[in-house]
PDB file of C-alpha atoms in Angstrom:
ATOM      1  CA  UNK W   1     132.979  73.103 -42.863  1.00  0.00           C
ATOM      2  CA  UNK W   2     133.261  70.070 -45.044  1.00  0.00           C
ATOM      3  CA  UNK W   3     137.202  70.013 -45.298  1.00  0.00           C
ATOM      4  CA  UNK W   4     136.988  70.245 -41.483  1.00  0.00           C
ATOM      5  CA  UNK W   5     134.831  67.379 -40.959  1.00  0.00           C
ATOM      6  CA  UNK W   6     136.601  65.510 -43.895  1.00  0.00           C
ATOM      7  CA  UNK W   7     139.658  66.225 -42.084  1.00  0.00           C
ATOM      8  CA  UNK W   8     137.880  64.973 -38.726  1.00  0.00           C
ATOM      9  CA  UNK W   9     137.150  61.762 -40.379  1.00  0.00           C
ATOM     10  CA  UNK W  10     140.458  61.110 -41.456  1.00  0.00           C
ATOM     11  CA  UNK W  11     141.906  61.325 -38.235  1.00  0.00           C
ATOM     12  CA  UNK W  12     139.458  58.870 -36.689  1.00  0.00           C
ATOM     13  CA  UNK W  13     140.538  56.440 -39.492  1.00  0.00           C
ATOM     14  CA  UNK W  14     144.173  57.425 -38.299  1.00  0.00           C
ATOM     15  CA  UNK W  15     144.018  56.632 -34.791  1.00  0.00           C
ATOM     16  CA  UNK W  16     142.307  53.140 -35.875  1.00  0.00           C
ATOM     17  CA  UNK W  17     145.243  52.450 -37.940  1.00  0.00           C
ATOM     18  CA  UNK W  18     147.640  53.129 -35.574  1.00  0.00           C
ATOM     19  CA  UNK W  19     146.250  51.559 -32.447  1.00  0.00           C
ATOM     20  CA  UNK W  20     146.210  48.609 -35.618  1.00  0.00           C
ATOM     21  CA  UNK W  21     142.233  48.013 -34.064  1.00  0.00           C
ATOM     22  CA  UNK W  22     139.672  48.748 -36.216  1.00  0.00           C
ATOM     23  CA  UNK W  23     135.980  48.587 -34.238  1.00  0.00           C
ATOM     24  CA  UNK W  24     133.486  51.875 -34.333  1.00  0.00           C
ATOM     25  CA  UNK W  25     134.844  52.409 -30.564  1.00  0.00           C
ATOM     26  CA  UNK W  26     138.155  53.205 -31.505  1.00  0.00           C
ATOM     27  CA  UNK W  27     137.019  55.245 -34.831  1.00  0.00           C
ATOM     28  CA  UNK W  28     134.777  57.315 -32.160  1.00  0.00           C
ATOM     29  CA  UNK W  29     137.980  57.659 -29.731  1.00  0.00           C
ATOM     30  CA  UNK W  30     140.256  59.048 -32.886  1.00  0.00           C
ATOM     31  CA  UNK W  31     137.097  61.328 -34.060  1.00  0.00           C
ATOM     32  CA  UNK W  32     136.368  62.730 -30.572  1.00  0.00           C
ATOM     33  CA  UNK W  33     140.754  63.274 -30.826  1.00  0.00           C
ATOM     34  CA  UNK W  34     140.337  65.342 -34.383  1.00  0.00           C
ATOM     35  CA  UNK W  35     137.502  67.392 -32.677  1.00  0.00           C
ATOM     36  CA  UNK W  36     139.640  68.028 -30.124  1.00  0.00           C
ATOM     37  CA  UNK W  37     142.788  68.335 -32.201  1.00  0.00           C
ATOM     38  CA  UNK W  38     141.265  70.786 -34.958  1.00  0.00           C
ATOM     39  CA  UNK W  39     138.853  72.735 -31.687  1.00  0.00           C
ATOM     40  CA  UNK W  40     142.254  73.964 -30.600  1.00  0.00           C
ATOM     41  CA  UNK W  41     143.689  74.623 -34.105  1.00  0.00           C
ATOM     42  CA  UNK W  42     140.342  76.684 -35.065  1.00  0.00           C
ATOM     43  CA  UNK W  43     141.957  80.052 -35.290  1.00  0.00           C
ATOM     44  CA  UNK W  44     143.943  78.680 -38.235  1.00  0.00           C
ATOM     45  CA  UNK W  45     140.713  77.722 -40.544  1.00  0.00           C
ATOM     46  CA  UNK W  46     139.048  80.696 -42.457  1.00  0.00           C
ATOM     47  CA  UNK W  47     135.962  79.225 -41.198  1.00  0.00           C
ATOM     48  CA  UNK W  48     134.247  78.799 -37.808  1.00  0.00           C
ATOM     49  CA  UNK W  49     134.385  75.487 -36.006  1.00  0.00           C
ATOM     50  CA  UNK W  50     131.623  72.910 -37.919  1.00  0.00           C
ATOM     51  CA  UNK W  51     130.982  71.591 -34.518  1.00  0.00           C
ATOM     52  CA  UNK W  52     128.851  74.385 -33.621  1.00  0.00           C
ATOM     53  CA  UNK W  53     126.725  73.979 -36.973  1.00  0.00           C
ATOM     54  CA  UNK W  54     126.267  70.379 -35.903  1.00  0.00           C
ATOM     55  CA  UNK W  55     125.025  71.226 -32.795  1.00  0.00           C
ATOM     56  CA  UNK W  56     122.074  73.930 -34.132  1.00  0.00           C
ATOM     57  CA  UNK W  57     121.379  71.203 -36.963  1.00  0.00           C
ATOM     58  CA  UNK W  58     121.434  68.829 -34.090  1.00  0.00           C
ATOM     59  CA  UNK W  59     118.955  71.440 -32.171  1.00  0.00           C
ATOM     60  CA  UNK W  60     116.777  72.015 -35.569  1.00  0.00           C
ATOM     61  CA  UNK W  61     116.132  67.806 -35.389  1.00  0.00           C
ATOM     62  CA  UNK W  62     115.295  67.812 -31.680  1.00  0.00           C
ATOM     63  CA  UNK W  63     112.756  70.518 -32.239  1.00  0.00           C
ATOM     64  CA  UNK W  64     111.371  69.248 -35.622  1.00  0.00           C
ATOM     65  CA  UNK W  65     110.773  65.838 -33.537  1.00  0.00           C
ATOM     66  CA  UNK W  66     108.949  67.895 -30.464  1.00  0.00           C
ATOM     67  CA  UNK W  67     106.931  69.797 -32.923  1.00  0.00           C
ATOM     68  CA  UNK W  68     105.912  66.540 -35.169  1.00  0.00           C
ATOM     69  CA  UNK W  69     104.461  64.914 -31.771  1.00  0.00           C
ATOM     70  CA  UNK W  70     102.916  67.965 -30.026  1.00  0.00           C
ATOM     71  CA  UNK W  71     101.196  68.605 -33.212  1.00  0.00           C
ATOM     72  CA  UNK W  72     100.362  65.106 -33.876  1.00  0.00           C
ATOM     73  CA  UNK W  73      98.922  64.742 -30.511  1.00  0.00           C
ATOM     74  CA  UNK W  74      96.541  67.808 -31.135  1.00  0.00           C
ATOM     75  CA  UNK W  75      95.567  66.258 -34.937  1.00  0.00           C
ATOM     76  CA  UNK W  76      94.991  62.898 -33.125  1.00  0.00           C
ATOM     77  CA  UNK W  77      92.635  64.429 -29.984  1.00  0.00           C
ATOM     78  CA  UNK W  78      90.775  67.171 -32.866  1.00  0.00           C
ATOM     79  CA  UNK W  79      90.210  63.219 -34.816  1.00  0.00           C
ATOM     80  CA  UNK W  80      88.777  61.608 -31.869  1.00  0.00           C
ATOM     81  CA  UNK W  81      86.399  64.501 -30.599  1.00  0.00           C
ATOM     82  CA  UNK W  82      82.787  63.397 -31.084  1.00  0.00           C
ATOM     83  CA  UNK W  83      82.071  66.860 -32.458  1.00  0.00           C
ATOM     84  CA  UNK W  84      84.558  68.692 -34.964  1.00  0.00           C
ATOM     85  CA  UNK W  85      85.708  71.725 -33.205  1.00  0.00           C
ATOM     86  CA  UNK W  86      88.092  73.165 -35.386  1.00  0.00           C
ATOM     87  CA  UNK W  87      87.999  76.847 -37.254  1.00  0.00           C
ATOM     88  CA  UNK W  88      90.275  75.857 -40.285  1.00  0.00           C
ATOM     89  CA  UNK W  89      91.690  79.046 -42.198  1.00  0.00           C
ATOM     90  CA  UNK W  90      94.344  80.516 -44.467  1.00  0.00           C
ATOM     91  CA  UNK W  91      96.562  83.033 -43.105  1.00  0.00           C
ATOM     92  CA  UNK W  92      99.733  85.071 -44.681  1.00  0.00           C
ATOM     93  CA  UNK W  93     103.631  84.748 -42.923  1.00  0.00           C
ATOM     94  CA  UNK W  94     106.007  87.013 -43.816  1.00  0.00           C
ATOM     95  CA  UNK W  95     109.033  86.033 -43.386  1.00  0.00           C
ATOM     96  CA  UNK W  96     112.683  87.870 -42.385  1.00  0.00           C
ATOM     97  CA  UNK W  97     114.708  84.958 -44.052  1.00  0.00           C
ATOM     98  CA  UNK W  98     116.133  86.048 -46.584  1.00  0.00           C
ATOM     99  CA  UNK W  99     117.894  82.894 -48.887  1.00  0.00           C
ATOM    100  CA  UNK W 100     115.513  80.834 -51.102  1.00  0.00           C
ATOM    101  CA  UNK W 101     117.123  77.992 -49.004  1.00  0.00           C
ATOM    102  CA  UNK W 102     116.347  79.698 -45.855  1.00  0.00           C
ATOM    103  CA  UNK W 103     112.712  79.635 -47.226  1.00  0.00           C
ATOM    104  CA  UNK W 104     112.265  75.948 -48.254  1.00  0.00           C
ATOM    105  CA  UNK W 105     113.751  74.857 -45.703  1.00  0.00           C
ATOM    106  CA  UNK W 106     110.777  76.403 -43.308  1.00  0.00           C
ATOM    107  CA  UNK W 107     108.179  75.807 -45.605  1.00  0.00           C
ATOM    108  CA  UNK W 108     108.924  71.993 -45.942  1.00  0.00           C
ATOM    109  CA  UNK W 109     108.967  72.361 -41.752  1.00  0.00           C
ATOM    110  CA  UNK W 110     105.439  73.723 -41.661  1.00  0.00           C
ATOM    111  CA  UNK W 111     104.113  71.304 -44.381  1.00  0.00           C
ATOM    112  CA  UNK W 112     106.021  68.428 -42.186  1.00  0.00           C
ATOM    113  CA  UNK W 113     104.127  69.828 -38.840  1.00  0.00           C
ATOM    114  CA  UNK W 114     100.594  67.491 -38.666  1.00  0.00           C
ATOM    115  CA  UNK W 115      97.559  70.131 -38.896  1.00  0.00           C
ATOM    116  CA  UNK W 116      99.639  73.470 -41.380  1.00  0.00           C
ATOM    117  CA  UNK W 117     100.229  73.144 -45.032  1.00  0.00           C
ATOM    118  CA  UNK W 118     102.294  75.725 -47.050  1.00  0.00           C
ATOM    119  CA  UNK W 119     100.249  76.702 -50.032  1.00  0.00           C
ATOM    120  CA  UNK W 120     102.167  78.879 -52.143  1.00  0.00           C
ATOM    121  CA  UNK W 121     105.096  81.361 -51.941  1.00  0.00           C
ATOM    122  CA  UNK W 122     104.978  85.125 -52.705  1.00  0.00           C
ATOM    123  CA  UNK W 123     106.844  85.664 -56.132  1.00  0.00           C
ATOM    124  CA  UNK W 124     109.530  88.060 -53.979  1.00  0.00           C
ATOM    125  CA  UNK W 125     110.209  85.250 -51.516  1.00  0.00           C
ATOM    126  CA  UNK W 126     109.218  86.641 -48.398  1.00  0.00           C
ATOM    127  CA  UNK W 127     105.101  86.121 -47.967  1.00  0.00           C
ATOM    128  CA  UNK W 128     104.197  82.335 -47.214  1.00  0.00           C
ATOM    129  CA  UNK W 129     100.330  81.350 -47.358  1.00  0.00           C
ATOM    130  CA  UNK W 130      99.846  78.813 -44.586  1.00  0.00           C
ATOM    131  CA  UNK W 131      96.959  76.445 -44.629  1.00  0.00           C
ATOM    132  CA  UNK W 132      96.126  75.729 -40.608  1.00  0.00           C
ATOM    133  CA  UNK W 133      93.748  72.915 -39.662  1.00  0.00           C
ATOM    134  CA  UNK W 134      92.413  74.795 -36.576  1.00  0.00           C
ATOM    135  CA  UNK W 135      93.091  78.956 -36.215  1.00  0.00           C
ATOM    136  CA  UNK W 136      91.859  80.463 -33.084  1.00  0.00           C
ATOM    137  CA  UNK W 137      94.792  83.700 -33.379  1.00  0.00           C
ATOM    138  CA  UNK W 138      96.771  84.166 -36.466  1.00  0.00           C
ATOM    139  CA  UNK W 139      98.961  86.936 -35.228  1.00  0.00           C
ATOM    140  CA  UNK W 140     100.048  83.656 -32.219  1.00  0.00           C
ATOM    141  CA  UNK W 141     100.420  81.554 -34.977  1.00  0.00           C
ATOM    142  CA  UNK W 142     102.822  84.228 -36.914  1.00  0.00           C
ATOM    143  CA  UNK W 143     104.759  84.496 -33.330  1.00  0.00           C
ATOM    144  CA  UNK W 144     104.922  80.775 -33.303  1.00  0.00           C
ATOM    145  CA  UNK W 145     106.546  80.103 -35.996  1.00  0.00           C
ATOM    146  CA  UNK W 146     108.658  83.254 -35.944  1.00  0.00           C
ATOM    147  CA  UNK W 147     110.131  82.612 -32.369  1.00  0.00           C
ATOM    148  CA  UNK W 148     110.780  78.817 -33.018  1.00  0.00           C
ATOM    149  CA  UNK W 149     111.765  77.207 -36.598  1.00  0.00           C
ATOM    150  CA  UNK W 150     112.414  80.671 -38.356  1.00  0.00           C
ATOM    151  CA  UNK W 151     114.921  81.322 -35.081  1.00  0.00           C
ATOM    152  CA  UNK W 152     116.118  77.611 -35.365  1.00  0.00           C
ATOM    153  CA  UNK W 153     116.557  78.068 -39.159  1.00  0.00           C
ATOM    154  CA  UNK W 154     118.648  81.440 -38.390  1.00  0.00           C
ATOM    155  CA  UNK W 155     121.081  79.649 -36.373  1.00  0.00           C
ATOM    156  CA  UNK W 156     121.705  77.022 -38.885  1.00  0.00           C
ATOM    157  CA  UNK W 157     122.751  79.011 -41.819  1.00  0.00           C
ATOM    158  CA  UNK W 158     124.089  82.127 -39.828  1.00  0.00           C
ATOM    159  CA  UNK W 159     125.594  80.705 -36.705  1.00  0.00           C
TER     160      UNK W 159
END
């Protein structure tokens, strides 16, 4: 993936060269070229197309960002209720990622979600302990976060 987008980069420096004009429009002409240019040469690489990585890393941001304000919105409304109506609790994830990367990576996402704190991971890896500022079901908590940044997370490092 990195010589690719290396590779990528060099072209757009290329194409500014040769067109002897060098402003971030042209560089973004000659990069959208090399995507083009090494999209059609993929089945020469040994590894799949980086573009597609991009894009799930590019998905994992979008939904980070949605998460951080739906979440922030609920912290914000819980703050400004005359009367605190929250059932705070601790409650075990297991998890079916399997890297230590794979692992961090989700546990700094919870701790970065407003309202859910990652207290401490199991020795093996696989159990997280998740702080939650208001539990009502922790079984559609577990579902939460298994259907949406431990899927998100999958398709980063696997797709």
């Amino acid at each position: 993936m990195g010589f690719q987008i290396l590779l990528n980069i060099i072209i757009g420096v290329v194409w500014m060269f040769l067109n002897n004009e060098w402003t971030p429009q042209q560089f973004i002409v000659g990069y959208l070229l090399g995507l083009l240019l090494i999209f059609l040469l993929r089945r020469f690489w040994p590894q799949k197309f980086y573009a597609r990585k991009l894009w799930y890393v590019f998905r994992l941001t979008l939904y980070l960002l949605r998460e951080l304000v739906k979440s922030s919105l609920i912290v914000i409304g819980q703050i400004l209720k005359p009367k605190l109506d929250v059932r705070p609790g601790i409650f075990s994830y297991t998890t079916e990622l399997e890297t230590d990367w794979e692992i961090t990576v989700l546990s700094l996402l919870i701790c970065l979600t407003p309202g859910t704190l990652t207290l401490e991971v199991s020795r093996q890896g696989q159990t997280l302990y998740i702080h939650a500022m208001d539990i009502h079901d922790a079984d559609e908590m577990v579902s939460q976060i298994r259907g949406t940044f431990e899927k998100v997370i999958r398709e980063v490092t696997r797709g």
